[in-house]
Each structure stands twice: as structure tokens, then as C-alpha cells.
mmCIF file of C-alpha atoms in Angstrom:
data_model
loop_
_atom_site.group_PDB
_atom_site.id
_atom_site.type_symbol
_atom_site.label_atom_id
_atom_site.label_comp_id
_atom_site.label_asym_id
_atom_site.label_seq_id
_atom_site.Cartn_x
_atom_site.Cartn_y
_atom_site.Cartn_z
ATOM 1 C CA UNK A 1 17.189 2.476 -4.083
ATOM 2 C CA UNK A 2 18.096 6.258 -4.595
ATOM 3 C CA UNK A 3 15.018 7.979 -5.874
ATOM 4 C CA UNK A 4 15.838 11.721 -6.749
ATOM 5 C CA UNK A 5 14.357 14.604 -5.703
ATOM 6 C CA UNK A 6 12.313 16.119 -8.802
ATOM 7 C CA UNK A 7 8.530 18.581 -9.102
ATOM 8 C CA UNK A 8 5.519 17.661 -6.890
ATOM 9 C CA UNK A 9 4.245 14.246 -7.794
ATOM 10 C CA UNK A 10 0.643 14.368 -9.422
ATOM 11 C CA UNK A 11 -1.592 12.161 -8.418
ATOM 12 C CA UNK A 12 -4.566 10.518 -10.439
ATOM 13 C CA UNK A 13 -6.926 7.846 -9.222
ATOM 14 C CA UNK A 14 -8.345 5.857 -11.898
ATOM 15 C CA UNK A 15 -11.565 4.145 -10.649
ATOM 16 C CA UNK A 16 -15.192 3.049 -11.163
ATOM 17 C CA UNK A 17 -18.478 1.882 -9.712
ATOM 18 C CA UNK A 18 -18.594 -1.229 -11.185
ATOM 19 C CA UNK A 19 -16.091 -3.895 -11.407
ATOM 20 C CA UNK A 20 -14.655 -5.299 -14.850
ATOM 21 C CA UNK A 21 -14.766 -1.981 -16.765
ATOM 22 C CA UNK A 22 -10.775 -2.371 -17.480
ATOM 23 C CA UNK A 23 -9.096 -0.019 -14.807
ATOM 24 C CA UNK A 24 -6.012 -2.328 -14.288
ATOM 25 C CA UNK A 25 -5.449 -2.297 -18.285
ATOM 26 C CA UNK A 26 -5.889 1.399 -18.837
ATOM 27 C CA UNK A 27 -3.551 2.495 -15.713
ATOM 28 C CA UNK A 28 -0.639 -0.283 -16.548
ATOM 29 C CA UNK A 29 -0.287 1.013 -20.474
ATOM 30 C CA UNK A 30 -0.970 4.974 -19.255
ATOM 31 C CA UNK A 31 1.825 4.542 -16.697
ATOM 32 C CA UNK A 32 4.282 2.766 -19.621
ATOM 33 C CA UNK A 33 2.880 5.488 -22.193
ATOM 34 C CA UNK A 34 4.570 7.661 -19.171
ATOM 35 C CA UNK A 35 7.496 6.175 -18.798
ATOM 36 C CA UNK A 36 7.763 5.757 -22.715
ATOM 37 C CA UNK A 37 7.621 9.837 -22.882
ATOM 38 C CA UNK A 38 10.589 9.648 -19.741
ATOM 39 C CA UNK A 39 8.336 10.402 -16.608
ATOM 40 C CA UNK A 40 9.104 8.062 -13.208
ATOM 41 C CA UNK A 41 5.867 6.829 -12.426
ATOM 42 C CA UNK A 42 4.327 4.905 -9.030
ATOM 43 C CA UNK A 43 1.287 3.036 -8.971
ATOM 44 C CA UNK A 44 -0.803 2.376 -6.007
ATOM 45 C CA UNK A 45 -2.535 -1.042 -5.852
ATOM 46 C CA UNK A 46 -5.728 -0.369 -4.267
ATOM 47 C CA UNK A 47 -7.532 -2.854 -5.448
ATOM 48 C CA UNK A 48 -7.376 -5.406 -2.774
ATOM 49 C CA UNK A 49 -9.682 -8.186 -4.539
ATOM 50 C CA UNK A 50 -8.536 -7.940 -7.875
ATOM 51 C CA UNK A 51 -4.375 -6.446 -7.493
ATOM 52 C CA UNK A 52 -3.169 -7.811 -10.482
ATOM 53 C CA UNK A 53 -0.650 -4.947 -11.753
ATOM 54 C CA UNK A 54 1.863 -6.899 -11.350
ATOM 55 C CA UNK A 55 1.213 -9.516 -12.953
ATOM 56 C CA UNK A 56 0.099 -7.242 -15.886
ATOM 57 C CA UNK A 57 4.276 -6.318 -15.990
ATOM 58 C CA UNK A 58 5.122 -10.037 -15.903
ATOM 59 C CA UNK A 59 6.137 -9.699 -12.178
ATOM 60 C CA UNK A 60 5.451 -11.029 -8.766
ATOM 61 C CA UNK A 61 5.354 -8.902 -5.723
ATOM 62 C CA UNK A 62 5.703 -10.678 -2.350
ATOM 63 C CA UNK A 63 5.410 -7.281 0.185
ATOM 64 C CA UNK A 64 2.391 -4.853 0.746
ATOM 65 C CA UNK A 65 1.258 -2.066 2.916
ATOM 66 C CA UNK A 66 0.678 -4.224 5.366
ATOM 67 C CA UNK A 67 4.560 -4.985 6.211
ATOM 68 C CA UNK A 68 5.318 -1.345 6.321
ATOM 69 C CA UNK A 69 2.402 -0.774 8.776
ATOM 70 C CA UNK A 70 3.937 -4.006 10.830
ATOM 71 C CA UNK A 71 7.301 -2.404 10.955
ATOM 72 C CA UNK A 72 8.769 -5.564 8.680
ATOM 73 C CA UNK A 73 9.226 -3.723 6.046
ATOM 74 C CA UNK A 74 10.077 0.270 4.869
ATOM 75 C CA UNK A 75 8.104 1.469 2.232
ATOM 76 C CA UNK A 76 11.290 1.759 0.061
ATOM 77 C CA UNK A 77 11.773 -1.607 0.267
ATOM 78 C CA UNK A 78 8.147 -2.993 -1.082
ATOM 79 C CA UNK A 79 8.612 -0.708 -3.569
ATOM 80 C CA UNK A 80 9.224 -3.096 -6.735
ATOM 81 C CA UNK A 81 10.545 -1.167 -10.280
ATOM 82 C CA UNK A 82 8.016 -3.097 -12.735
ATOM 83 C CA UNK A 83 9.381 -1.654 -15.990
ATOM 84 C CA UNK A 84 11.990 0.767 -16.278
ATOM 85 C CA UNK A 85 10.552 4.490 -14.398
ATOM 86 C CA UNK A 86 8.031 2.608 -13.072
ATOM 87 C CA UNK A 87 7.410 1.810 -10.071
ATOM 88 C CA UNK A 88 4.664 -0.302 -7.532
ATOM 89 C CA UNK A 89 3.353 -0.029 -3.963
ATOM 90 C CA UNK A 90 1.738 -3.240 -3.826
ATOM 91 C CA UNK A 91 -0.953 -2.203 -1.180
ATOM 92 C CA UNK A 92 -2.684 -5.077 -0.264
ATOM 93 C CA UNK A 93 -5.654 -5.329 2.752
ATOM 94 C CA UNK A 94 -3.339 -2.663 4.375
ATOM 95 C CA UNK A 95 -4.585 0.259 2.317
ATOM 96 C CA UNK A 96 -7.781 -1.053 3.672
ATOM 97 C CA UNK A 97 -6.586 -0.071 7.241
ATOM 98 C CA UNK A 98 -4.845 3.256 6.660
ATOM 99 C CA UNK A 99 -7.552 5.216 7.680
ATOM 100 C CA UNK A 100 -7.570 3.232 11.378
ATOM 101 C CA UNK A 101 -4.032 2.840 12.126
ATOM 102 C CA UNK A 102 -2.439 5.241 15.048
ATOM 103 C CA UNK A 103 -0.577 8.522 15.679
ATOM 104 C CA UNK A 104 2.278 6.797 15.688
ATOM 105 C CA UNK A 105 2.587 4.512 12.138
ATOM 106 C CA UNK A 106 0.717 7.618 11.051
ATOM 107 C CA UNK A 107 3.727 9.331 11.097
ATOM 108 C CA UNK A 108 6.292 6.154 10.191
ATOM 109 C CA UNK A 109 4.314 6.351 7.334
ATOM 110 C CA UNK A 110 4.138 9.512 6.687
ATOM 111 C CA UNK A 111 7.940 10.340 7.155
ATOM 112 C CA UNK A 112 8.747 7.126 4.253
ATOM 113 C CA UNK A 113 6.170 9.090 1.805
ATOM 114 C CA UNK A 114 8.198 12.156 2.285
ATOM 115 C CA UNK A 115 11.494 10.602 1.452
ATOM 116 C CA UNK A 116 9.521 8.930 -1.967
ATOM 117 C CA UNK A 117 8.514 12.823 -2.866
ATOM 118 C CA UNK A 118 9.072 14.472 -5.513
ATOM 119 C CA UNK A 119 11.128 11.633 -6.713
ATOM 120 C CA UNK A 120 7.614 10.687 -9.512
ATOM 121 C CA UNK A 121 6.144 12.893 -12.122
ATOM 122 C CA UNK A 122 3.124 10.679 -11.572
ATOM 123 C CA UNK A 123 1.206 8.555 -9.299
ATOM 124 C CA UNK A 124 -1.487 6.305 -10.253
ATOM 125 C CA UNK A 125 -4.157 5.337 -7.822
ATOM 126 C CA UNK A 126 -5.397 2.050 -8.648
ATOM 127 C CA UNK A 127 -9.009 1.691 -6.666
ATOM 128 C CA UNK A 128 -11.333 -1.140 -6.159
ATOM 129 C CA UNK A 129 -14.620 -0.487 -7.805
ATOM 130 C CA UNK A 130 -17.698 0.538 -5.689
ATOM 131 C CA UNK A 131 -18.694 3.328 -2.979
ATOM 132 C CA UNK A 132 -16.741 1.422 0.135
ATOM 133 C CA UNK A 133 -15.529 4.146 2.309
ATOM 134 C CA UNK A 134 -11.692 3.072 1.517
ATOM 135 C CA UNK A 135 -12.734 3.681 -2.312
ATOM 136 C CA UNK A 136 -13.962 7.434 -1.553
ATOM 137 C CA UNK A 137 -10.725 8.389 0.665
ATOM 138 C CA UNK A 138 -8.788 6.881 -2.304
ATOM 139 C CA UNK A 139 -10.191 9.073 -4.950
ATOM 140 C CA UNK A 140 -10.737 12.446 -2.283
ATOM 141 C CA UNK A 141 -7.084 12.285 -1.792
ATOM 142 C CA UNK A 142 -5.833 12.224 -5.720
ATOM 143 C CA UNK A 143 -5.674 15.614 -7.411
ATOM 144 C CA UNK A 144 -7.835 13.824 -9.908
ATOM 145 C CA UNK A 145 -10.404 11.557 -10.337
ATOM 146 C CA UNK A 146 -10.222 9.578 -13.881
ATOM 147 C CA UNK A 147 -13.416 7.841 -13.720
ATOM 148 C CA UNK A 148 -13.638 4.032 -16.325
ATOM 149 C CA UNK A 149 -17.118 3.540 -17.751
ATOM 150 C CA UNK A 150 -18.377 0.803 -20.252
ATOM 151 C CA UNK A 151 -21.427 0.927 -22.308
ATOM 152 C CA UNK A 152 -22.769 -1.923 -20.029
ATOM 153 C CA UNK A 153 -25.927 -0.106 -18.601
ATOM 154 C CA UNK A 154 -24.655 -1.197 -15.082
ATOM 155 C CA UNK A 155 -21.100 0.182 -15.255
ATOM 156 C CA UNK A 156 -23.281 3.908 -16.073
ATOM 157 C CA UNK A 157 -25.419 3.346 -13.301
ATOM 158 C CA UNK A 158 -22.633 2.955 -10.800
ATOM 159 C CA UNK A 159 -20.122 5.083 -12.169
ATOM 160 C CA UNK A 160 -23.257 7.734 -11.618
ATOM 161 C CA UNK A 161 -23.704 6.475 -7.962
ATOM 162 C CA UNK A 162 -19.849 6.633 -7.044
ATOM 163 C CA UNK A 163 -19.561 10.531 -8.393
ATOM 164 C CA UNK A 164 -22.837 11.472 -6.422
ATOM 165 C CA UNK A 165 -21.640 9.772 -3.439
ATOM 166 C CA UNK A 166 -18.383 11.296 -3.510
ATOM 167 C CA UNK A 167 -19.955 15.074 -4.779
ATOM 168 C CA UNK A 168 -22.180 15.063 -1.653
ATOM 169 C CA UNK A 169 -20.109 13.201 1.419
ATOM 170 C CA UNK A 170 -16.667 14.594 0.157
ATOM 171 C CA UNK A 171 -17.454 17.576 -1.853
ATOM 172 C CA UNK A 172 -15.587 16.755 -4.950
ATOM 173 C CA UNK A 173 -16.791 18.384 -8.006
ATOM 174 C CA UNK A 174 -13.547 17.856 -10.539
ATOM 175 C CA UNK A 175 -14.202 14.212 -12.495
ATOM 176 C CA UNK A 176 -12.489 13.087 -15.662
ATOM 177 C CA UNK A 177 -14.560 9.970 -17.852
ATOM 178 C CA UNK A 178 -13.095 7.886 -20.186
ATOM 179 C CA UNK A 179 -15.511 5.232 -21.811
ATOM 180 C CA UNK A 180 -13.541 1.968 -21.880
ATOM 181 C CA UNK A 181 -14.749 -0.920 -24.625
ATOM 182 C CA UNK A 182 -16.650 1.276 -26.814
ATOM 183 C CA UNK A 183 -17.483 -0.287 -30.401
ATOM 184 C CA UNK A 184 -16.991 3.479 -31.313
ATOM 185 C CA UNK A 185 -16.785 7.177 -30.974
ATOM 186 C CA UNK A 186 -20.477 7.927 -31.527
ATOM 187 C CA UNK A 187 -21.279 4.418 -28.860
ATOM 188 C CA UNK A 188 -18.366 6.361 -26.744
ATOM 189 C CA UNK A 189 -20.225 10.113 -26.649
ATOM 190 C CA UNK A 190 -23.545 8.721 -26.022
ATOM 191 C CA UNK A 191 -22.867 7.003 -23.052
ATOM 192 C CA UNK A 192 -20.591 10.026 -21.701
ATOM 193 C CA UNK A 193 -23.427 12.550 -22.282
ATOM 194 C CA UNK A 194 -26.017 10.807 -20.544
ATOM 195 C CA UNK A 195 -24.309 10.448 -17.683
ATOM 196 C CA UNK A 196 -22.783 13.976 -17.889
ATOM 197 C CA UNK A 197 -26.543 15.148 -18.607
ATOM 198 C CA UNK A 198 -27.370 13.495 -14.948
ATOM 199 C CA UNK A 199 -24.523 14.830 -12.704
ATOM 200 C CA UNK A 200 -25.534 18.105 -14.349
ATOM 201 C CA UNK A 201 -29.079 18.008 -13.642
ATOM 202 C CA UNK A 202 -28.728 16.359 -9.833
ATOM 203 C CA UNK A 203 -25.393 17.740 -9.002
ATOM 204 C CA UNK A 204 -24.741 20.653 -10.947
ATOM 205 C CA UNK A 205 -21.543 19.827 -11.626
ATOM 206 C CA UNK A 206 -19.783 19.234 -15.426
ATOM 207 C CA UNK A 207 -17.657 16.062 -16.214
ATOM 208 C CA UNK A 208 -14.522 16.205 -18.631
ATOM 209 C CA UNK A 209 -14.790 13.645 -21.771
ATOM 210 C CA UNK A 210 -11.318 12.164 -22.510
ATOM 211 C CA UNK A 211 -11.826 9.935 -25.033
ATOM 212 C CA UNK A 212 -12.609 6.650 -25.440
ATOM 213 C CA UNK A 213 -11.001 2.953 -25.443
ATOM 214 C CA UNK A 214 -12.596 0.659 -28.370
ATOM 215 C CA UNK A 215 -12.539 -2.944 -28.157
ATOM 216 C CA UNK A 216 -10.783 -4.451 -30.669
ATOM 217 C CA UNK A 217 -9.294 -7.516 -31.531
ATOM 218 C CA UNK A 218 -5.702 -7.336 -29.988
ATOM 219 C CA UNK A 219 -6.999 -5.706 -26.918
ATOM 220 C CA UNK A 220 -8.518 -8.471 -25.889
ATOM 221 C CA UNK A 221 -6.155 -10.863 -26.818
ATOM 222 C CA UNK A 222 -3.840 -8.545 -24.766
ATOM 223 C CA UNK A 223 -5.977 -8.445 -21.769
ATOM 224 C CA UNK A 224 -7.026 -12.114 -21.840
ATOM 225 C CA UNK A 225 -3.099 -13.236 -22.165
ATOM 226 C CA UNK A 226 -1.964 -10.153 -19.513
ATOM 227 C CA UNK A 227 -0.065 -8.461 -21.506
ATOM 228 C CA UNK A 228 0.266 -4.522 -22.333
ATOM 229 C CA UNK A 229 -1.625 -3.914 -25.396
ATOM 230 C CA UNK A 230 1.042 -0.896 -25.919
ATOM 231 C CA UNK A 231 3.650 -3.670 -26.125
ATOM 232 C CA UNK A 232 2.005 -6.410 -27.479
ATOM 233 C CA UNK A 233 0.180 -4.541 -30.610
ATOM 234 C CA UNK A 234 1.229 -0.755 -30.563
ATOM 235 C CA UNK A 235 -0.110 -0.135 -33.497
ATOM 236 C CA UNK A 236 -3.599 -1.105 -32.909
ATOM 237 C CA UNK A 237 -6.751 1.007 -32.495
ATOM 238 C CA UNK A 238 -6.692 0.541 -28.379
ATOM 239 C CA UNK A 239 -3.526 1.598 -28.567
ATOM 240 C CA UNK A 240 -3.450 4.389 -30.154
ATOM 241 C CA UNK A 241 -6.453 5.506 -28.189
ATOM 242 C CA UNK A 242 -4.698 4.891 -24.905
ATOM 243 C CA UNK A 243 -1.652 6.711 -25.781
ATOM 244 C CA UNK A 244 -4.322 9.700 -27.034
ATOM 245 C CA UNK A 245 -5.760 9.266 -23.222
ATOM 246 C CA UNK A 246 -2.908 9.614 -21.770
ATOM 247 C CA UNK A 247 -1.589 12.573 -23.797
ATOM 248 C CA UNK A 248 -4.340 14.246 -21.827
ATOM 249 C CA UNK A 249 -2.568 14.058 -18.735
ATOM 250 C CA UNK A 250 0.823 14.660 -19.511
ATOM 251 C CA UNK A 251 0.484 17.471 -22.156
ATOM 252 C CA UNK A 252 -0.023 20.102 -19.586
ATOM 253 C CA UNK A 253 1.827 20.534 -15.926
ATOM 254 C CA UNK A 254 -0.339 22.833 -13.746
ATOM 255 C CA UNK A 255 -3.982 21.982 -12.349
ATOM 256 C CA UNK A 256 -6.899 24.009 -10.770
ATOM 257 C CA UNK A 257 -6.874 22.439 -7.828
ATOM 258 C CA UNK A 258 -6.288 23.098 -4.100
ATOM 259 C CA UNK A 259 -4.569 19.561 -3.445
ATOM 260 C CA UNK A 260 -1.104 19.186 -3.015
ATOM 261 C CA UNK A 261 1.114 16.214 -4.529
ATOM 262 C CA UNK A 262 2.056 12.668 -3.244
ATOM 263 C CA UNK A 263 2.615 14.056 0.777
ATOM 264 C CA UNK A 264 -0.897 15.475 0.551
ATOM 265 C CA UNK A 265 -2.603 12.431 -0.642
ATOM 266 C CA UNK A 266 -0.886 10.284 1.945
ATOM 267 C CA UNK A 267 -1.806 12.579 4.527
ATOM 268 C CA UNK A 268 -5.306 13.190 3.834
ATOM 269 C CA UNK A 269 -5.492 9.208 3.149
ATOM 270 C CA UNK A 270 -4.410 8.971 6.571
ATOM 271 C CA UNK A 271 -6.510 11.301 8.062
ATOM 272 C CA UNK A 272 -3.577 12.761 9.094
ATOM 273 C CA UNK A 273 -3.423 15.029 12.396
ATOM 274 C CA UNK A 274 -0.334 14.375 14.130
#
């Protein structure tokens, strides 16, 4: 597979504290909204209990993370192309062991991830929900932090606990929200503000609204037959909303932050000091 060399990859962890908000949905249609617009885009699996992206894209993947790490496979060859420019690093229990693995697949790994470089406009970090220490490293490492809430009173509550936890142990202050399942925009800002109004008041730090996701009709239907809503009802109010989402990451190239591209995230994934 001949990936070329193109700009620093950006990476964006989509996440949450609570599962069943819709993470795998919004970060399958975002990355073919991406590809749509003629990005090359990679996905990270991260979600060890519930990895269904590719089944999402109608495929099966049968290598993770783990084969790399056990020197069965290279990490160009579990990379599987899911739908034209894009592209999926299945990452099974073995992202769960990245942060434990030696000096020396430390730097097998890291010397694949520089070949894959600059060959992706974007990467998408797809985490498991909840404050497990392999969730934190996953979202420290992205550039950005796209964080899925529901009006469920839980998914607020968590969602609150995961950006405190990773404020105060990790030090990141730069989190995006986008309320998922909203019945509308008014249902959408409320829920944003209060927990915006909390992480200002505890943590002093300011969240960035991007819109909301309702729930209609095909949506579900989409979800429920694992499909791409983009592909299965395009012009429906989830999608349009999803393409508006995404809009908001692709409609500008440059970011204010200190954290490098795809070889950065690896690294500090990693823990990298070789």
C-alpha cells in the first residue's frame, strides 16, 4: 500500500464518559463527510468493548494492534481501506497495552507510524467511554478532544467527570462538545451550558459548542441497521447536522495548540523515551 507523503496529520479524539451516547456513528459519517470533501482519513479503534467501525463500513477486520506489537503483523498491513480515503487501525486489547510495552516495540512501533505520516489529513481517535487510564492517554495525545454528550442526565454527569479528570491529572484545558440525540437546538444549548457553566465554575476553563445531532427518524433506522446515515438518508436532519459538525473541523487548517500531528500522538501514547 503506497500512502503519500502530504501536511501533518491532525488528530481528533472523539469520546465520552458514558457509554451509548453515539461516538462510533458520529466519527464513521465525519470521517466519510471527509473523505466526501477529498481528505485521506485514519481511524483509530479504541474502543476495545464496543469496536464496531467496521462493521459500520460493511467490513470485517481480522488484524489489530496486537499483531503489530507481536511482530505478526506491520502496521501497514492491518491497515484495512474501509471506503475510499479512508482508512482503519483496528486496535483491539493492544491499544490497551501501549502504554506497557518496551523500548524496543516502542520504537518498531514508532518507526511504522512514521512511515503512515503525513500520508492523512485526519485521524480519528475512536475511545472507549469512561475515565480508564488508557481513555485519558487516548484523548491527552489528540490535538483535540471532541467530547459526545446526550441529554440523558448520566451521559452530563460523566462527560463532566471525564473533562475534570483529564483538566487536573493531564492538564488539558482545550475541549470541543457536541450534544448527540437532541430533540432540538434549544434541548441541545441547555444541556451544553450547564455543563459549560460547571467546568467554568470548578475548572475555570471554557468549552467550544459545535452543534448538535437530533434524533430523527432515519438516524435511527440508520444506526439500528449499521448503516451511515450520510449514505443511507443524506438528506435528513442528522445528516445535515453531521455534515454542519464536521464542517467545523475541516473549514480551517491551523490550531492553537502545542501538539504535533500523528508521530506526536503515537509517541506521547507510548510514553515514548527511547
Amino acid at each position: 500500500m503506497v500512502i503519500p507523503r502530504r501536511k501533518r496529520t491532525r488528530t481528533i479524539s472523539v469520546t465520552s464518559g458514558k457509554g451509548g451516547v453515539g461516538k462510533s456513528t458520529l466519527i464513521s459519517n465525519m470521517a466519510l463527510k471527509l473523505s466526501q470533501e477529498g481528505h485521506r482519513v485514519l481511524i483509530l479503534d479504541g474502543d476495545l468493548g464496543m469496536a464496531n467501525i467496521d462493521v459500520m463500513f460493511g467490513v470485517r477486520c481480522h488484524y489489530t494492534v496486537e499483531h503489530v506489537l507481536a511482530e505478526e503483523k506491520t502496521l501497514k498491513e492491518i491497515l484495512v481501506e474501509i471506503y475510499p480515503n479512508v482508512f482503519l487501525i483496528p486496535g483491539g486489547s493492544g491499544v490497551y497495552g501501549l502504554q506497557r510495552i518496551d523500548t524496543y516495540h516502542k520504537k518498531l512501533l514508532l518507526d511504522e507510524v512514521s512511515e503512515l505520516e503525513g500520508g492523512f489529513d485526519y485521524m480519528l481517535i475512536d475511545t472507549a467511554s469512561g475515565i480508564d487510564d488508557n481513555v485519558l492517554y487516548l484523548n491527552s495525545a489528540a490535538q483535540e478532544t471532541l467530547v459526545v454528550v446526550t441529554p440523558e442526565p448520566a451521559s452530563l454527569t460523566d462527560a463532566y467527570a471525564l473533562i475534570k479528570i483529564l483538566n487536573i491529572r493531564l492538564g488539558e484545558n482545550r475541549f470541543s462538545v457536541v450534544v448527540n440525540m437532541a430533540l432540538d437546538e434549544r434541548e441541545a444549548m441547555n444541556i451544553y451550558r450547564r455543563l459549560s457553566d460547571v467546568a467554568q465554575k470548578f475548572l475555570c476553563i471554557s468549552l467550544d459548542y459545535k452543534g448538535f445531532v437530533p434524533l430523527d427518524a432515519n438516524l435511527r433506522a440508520a444506526t439500528k441497521s449499521q448503516q451511515l446515515v450520510l449514505q443511507m438518508s443524506p438528506g435528513s436532519p442528522s445528516s445535515y447536522a453531521i455534515r454542519a459538525l464536521t464542517e467545523k473541523f475541516s473549514g480551517y487548517t491551523s490550531i492553537a495548540t502545542s501538539k504535533g500531528g500523528m508521530q506526536f500522538f503515537w509517541e506521547q501514547l507510548v510514553g515514548a523515551t527511547l
